Each structure stands twice: as C-alpha cells, then as structure tokens.
Tab-separated table of C-alpha atoms and ligand atoms in Angstrom:
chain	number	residue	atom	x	y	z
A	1	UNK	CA	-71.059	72.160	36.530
A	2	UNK	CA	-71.880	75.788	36.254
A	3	UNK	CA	-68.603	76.718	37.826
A	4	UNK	CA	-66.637	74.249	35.715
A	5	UNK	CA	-68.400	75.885	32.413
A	6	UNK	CA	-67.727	79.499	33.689
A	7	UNK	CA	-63.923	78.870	34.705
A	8	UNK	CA	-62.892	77.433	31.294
A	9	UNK	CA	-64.390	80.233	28.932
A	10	UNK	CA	-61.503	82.575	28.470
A	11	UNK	CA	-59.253	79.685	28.173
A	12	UNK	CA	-61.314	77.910	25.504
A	13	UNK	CA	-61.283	80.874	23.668
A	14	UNK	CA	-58.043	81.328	23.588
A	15	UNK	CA	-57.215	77.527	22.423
A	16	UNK	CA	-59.634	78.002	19.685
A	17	UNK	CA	-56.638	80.604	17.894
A	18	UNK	CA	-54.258	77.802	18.890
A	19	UNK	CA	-52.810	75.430	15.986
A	20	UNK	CA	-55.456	72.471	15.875
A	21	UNK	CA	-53.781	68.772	16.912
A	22	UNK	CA	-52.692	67.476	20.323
A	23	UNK	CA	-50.613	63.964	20.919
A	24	UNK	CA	-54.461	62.617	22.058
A	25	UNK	CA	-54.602	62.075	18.193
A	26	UNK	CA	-53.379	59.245	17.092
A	27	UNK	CA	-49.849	61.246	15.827
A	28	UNK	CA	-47.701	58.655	15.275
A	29	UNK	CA	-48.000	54.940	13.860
A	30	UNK	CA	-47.346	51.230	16.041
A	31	UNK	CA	-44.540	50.886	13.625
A	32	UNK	CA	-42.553	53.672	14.190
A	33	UNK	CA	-42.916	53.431	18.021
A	34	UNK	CA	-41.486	50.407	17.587
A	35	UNK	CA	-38.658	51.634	15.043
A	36	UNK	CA	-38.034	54.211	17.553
A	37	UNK	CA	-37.400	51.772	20.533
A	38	UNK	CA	-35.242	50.152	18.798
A	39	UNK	CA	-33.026	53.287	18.239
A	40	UNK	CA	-34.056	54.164	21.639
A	41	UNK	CA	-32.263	51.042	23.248
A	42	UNK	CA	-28.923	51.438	21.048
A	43	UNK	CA	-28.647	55.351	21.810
A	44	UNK	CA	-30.586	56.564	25.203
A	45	UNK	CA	-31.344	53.776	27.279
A	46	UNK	CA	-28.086	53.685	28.546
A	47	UNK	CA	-28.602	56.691	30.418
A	48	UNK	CA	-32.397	57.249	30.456
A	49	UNK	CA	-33.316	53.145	31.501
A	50	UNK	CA	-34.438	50.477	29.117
A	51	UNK	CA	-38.443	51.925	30.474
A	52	UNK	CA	-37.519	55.520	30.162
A	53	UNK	CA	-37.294	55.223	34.032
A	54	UNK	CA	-34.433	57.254	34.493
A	55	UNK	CA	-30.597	55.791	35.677
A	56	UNK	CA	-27.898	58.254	35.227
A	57	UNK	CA	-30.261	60.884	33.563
A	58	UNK	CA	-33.818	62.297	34.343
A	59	UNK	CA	-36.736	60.198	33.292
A	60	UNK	CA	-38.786	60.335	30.195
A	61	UNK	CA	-42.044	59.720	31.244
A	62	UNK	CA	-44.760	60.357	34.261
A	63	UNK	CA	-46.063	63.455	35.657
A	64	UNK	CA	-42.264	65.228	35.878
A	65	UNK	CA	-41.775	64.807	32.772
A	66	UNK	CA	-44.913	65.921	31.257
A	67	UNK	CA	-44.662	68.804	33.227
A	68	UNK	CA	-41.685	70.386	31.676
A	69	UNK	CA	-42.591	69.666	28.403
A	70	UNK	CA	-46.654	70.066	28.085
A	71	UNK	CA	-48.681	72.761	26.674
A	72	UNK	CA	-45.479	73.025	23.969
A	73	UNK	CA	-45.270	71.639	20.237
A	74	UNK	CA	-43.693	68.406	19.555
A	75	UNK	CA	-40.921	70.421	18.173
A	76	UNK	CA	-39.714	72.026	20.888
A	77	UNK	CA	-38.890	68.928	22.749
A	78	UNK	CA	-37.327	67.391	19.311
A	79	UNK	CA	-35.134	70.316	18.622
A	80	UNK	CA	-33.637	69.961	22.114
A	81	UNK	CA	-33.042	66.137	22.120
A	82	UNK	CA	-31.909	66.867	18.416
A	83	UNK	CA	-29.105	69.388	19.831
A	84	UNK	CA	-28.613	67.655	23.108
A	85	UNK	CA	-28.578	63.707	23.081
A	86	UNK	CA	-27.427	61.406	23.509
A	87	UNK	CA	-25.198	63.595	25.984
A	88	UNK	CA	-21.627	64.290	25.679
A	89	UNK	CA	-21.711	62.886	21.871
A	90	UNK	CA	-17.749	62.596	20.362
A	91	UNK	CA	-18.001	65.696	18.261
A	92	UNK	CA	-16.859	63.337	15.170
A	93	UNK	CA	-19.367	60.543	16.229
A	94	UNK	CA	-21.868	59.307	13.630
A	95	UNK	CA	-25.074	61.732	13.715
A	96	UNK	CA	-28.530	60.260	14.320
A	97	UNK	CA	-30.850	61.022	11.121
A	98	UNK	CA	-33.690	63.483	11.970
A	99	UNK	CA	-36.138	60.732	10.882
A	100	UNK	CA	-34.655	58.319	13.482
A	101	UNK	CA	-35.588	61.279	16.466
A	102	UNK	CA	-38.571	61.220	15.064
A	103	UNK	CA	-39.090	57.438	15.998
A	104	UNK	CA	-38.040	57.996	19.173
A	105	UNK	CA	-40.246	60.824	19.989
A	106	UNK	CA	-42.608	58.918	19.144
A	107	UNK	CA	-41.479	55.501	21.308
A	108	UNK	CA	-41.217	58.447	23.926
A	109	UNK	CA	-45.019	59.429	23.542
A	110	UNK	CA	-45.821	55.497	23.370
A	111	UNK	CA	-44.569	54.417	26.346
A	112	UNK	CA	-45.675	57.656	28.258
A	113	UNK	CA	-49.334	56.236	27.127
A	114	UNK	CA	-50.823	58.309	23.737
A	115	UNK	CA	-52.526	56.306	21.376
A	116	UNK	CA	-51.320	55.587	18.229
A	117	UNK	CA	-52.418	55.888	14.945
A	118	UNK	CA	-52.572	55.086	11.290
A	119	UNK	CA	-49.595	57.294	10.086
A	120	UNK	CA	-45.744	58.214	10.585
A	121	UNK	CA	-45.506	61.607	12.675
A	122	UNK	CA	-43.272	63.303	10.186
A	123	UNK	CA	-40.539	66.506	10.325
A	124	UNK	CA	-42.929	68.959	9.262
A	125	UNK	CA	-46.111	67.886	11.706
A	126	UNK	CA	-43.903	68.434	14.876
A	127	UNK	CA	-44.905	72.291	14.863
A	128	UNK	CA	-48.358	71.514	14.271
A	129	UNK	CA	-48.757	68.905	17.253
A	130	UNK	CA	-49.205	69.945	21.127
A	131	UNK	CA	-47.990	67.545	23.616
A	132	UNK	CA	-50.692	67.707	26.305
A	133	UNK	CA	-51.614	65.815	29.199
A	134	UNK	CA	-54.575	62.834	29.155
A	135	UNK	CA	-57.187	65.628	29.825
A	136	UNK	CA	-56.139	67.733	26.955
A	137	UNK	CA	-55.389	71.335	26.738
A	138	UNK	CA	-54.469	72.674	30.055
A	139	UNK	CA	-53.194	76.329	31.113
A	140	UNK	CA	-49.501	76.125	31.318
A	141	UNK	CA	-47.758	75.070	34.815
A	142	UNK	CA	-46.546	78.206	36.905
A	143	UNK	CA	-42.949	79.126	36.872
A	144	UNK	CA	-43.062	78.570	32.961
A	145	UNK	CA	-41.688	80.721	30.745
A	146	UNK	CA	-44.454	81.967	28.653
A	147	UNK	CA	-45.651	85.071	25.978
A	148	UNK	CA	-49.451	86.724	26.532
A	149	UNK	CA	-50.437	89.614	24.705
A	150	UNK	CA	-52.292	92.762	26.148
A	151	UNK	CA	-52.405	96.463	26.665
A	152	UNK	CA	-50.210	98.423	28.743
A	153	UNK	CA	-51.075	100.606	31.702
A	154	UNK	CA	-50.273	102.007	35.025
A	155	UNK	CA	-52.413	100.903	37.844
A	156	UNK	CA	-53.103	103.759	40.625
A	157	UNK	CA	-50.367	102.471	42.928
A	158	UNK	CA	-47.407	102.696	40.188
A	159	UNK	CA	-47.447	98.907	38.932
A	160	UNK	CA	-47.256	98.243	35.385
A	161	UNK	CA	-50.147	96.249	33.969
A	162	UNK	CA	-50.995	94.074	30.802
A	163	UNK	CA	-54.851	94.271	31.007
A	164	UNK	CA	-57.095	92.235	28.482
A	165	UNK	CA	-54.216	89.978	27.882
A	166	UNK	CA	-54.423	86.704	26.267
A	167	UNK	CA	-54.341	83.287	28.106
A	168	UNK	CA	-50.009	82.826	28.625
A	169	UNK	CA	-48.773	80.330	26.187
A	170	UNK	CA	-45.256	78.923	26.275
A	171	UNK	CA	-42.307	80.415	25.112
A	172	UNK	CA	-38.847	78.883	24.503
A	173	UNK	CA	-36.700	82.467	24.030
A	174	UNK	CA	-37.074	84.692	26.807
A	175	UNK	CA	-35.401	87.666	25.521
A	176	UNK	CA	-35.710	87.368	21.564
A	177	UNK	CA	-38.339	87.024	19.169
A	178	UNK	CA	-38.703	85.519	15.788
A	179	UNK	CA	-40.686	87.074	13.152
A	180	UNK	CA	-42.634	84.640	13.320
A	181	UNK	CA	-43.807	84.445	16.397
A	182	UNK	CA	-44.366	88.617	16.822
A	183	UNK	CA	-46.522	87.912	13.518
A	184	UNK	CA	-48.304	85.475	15.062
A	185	UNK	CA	-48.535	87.599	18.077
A	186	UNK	CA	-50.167	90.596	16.166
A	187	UNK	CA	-53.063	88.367	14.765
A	188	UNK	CA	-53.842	87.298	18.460
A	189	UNK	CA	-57.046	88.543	19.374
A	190	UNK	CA	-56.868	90.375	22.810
A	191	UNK	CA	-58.329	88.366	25.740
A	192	UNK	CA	-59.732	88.989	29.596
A	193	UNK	CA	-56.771	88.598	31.821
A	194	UNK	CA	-54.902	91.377	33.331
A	195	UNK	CA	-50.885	90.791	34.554
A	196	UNK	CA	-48.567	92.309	37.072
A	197	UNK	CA	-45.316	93.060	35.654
A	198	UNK	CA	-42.457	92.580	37.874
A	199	UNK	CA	-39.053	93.581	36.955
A	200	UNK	CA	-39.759	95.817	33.726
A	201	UNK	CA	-36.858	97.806	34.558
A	202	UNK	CA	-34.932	94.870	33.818
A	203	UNK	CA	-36.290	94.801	30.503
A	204	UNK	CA	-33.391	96.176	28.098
A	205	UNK	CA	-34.452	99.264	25.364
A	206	UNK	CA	-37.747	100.053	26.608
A	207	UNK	CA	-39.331	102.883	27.964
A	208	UNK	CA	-42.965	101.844	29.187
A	209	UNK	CA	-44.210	105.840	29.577
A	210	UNK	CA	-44.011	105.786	25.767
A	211	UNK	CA	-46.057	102.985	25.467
A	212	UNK	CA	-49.257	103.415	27.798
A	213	UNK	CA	-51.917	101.495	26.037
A	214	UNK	CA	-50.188	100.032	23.218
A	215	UNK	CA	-50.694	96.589	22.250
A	216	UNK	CA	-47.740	94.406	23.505
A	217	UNK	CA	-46.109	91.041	23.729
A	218	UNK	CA	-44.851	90.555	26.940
A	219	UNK	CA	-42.631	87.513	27.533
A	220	UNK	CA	-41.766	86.226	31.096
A	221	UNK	CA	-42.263	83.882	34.225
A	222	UNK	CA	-45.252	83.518	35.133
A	223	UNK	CA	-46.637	83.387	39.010
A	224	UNK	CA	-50.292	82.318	39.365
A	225	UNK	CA	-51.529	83.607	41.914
A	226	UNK	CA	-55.571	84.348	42.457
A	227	UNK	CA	-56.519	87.883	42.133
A	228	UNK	CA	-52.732	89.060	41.061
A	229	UNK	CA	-51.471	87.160	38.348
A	230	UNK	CA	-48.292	88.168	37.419
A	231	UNK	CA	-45.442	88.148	34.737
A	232	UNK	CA	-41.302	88.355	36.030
A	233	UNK	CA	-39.928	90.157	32.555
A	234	UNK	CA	-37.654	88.868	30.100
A	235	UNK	CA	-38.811	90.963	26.970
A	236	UNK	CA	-41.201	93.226	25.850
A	237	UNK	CA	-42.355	93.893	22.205
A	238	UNK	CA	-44.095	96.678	20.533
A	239	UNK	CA	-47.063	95.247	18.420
A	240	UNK	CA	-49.178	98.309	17.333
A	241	UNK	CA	-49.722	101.835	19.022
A	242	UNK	CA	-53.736	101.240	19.135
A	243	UNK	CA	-54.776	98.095	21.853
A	244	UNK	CA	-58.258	98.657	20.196
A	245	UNK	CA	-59.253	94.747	19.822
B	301	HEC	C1	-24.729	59.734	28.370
B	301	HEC	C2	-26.038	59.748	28.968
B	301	HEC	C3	-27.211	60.143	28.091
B	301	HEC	C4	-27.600	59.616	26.885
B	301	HEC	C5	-26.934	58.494	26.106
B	301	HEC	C6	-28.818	60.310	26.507
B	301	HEC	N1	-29.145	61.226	27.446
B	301	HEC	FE1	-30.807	62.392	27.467
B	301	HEC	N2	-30.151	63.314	29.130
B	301	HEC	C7	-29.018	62.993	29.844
B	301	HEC	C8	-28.870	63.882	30.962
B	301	HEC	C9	-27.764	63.865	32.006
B	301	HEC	C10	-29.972	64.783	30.891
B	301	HEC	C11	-30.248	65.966	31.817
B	301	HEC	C12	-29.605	67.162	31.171
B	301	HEC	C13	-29.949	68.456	31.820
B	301	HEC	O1	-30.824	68.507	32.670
B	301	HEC	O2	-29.331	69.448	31.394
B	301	HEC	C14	-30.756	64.391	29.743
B	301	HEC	C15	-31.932	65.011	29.382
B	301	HEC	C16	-32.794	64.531	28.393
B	301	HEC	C17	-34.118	65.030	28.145
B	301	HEC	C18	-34.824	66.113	28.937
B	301	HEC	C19	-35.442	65.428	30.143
B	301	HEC	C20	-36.346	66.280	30.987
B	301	HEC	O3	-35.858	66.854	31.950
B	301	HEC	O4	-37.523	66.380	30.679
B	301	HEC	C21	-34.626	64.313	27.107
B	301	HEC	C22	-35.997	64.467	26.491
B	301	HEC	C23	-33.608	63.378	26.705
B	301	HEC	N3	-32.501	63.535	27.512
B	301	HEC	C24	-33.739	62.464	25.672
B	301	HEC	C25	-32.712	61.633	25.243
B	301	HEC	C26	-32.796	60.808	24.052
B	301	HEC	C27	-34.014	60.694	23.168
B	301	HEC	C28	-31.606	60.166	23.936
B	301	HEC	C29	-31.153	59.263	22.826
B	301	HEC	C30	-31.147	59.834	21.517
B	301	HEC	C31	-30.784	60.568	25.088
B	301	HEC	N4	-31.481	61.458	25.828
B	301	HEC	C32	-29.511	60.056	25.345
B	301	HEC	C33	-28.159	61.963	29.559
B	301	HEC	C34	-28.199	61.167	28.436
C-alpha cells in the first residue's frame, strides 16, 4: 500500500496540471453511439468488421488498440480518422460531416466498453477529453512519442540531461511546435524526473553548450528503463533562460 502511494506521487502531480475529463465520464450519449454505428456500418465496417474486430484493416478495439491511442485527447484520434478514413476515399466522393465522426468516435468508445452518458460529445469537447484505459490515467506506453519539460545539464560522463523534468506526456509532432503547446509548456510546473538524451546532435539549430540550465521542452521517444530513463530526440525548444521552478 505504502509502495503503491509512494510510486504514484510525481505522476499524480503531474495529472493534476492536466486538462480535467477522461472517456471514464460518461462523454458521449446512448443515442449517438447508436447514430454512430449506424454510420459506422455504411462507411468502416467494411474494412474494420461489423464488431470493430478487424478484416482487411487493424482493429478498433482491445488492448492494441488502446495502446496506440491512450493517454491522448479524443482529438487526436478524430483528426486522424477525419484525414484518413474511410481509406483510399475517391477524391470527389461525398465527405462525411464532422458531426457524423463524432458519432462514430463515440460507437468506437461504446463498443470498446466506456460508459455513456447524458449528453452528445461535441466538436469542441474532443480537446478537453483523455481517452484512458479502465484504470484511468496511466503514464504513457514506452516507445511513444512524447514532450516533458526540464532543465538542461551535462552529467560528469558527457551525457546530456533533462533533470527535474515533468512526467512525459504525448506528443503528435515530433519536430514542430504550436504556440500553443510551447505556451502551455512554459506554464508547466517543473517536476522530479531526470532524462537521458540520446541523439541531440540530431536535433537541427541547437547548440546545447548555450543552453546549460535553461528551462526546455524536449520532444522525443521515450525508453523506460529503471534508473536511466531516457528521451531519443526529435526537437528541442527554448522556454526561458532561468529553470528556477
Ligand atoms: C477501405 C478500407 C477501410 C475503410 C473503409 C476504413 N478504414 Fe480505417 N483503416 C484502414 C486501414 C488499412 C488502416 C491502417 C492504416 C495504417 O496503418 O496506416 C486503418 C486505420 C484506422 C484507424 C487506426 C487504427 C489503429 O491502428 O489504431 C482508425 C481509428 C480507423 N482506421 C478508423 C476508421 C473509421 C472510423 C472508418 C470509417 C469512417 C474507417 N476507418 C474506414 C482501412 C479502412
């Protein structure tokens, strides 16, 4: 119990900076699952099976899929069935309204077990909503692509470092930012983790000597790894020249 308590700190801390609302909610309503299966069958089930089991295309629900698209907003999984699907669309073919994804998503999270709830998910919620697993919040899977923010330094032997760095949180870019997202990165309080980074010679237009101890995003893929966490580089930001806090 003790352990349990003492293992989750840092990570509960840095949830509590996180947007509030997970898919455990109650995000979406029985009626628009059910719109959305409708739409489902006529447009995806072709490829993905009538019980999002997979035929011709991967499936939509279980552990894989969760795993590729957990610890994310809802929007980051819309935005790419938005772009993608159904697959090889005519170019001139009718579009799918964004409202209609937004019933599927939400058939999608039905059958894949969340609850549902008294209201539509709507356009402007997807940001707001993490799709987690049944235990809630979880640190993100290894091999993700993810952004922490820390201090830089150079440990004894030569490696770069990110020390008090914040708990690794997805990321969908690797080598660009939006304004948005450095903003959000500046408010982050610092947290308790420290990072190996691998490859930062890879990283284009930046010069780490210039930049020992200044507060930083780092972007990258992460390897867990007890005792020597560590980050493969995609980008690097500048956030402030102080790491102070
Ligand atoms: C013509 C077949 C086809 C149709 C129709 C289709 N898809 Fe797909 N879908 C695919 C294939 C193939 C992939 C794998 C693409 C890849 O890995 O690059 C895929 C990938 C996906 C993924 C990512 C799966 C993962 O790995 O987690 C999602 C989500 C998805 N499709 C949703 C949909 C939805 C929703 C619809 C209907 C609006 C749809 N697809 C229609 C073929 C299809």
């Amino acid at each position: 119990m003790f352990l349990c308590f003492f293992v989750a700190v840092p990570f509960i801390d840095a949830l509590s900076q996180a947007p509030a609302g997970t898919v455990l909610e109650g995000v979406f309503s029985e009626v628009q699952a059910k719109r959305g299966q409708a739409a489902y069958s006529e447009n995806c089930g072709g490829c993905h099976g009538g019980d999002l089991e997979g035929i011709s295309a991967p499936e939509l629900k279980g552990n894989h899929f969760l795993e590729r698209w957990r610890e994310d907003m809802l929007d980051t999984i819309y935005t790419y069935i938005r772009e993608n699907m159904p697959l090889g669309r005519a170019p001139d073919a009718p579009r799918i309204p964004d409202n209609e994804y937004v019933d599927i998503l939400s058939h999608i999270l039905k059958v894949n077990g969340y609850r549902t709830g008294e209201s539509d998910l709507t356009l402007d919620l997807l940001e707001k909503i993490m799709l987690v697993g049944k235990n809630g919040p979880q640190p993100v899977p290894d091999g993700s692509l993810v952004l922490t923010v820390g201090c830089l330094s150079q440990a004894r032997d030569g490696v770069w470092i990110l020390f008090s760095a914040t708990e690794p949180a997805r990321a969908r870019r690797s080598t660009t930012s939006t304004p948005a997202e450095l903003n959000a990165s500046s408010q982050k309080r610092l947290g308790t983790l420290i990072f190996r980074l691998a490859d930062l010679e890879a990283v284009p237009d930046f010069a780490p000597d210039s930049h020992k101890g200044h507060k930083i995003q780092a972007k990258g893929y992460l390897t867990r790894q007890p005792g020597a966490e560590r980050i493969s580089l995609s980008s690097m930001a500048v956030l402030d020249s102080m790491c102070g806090q």
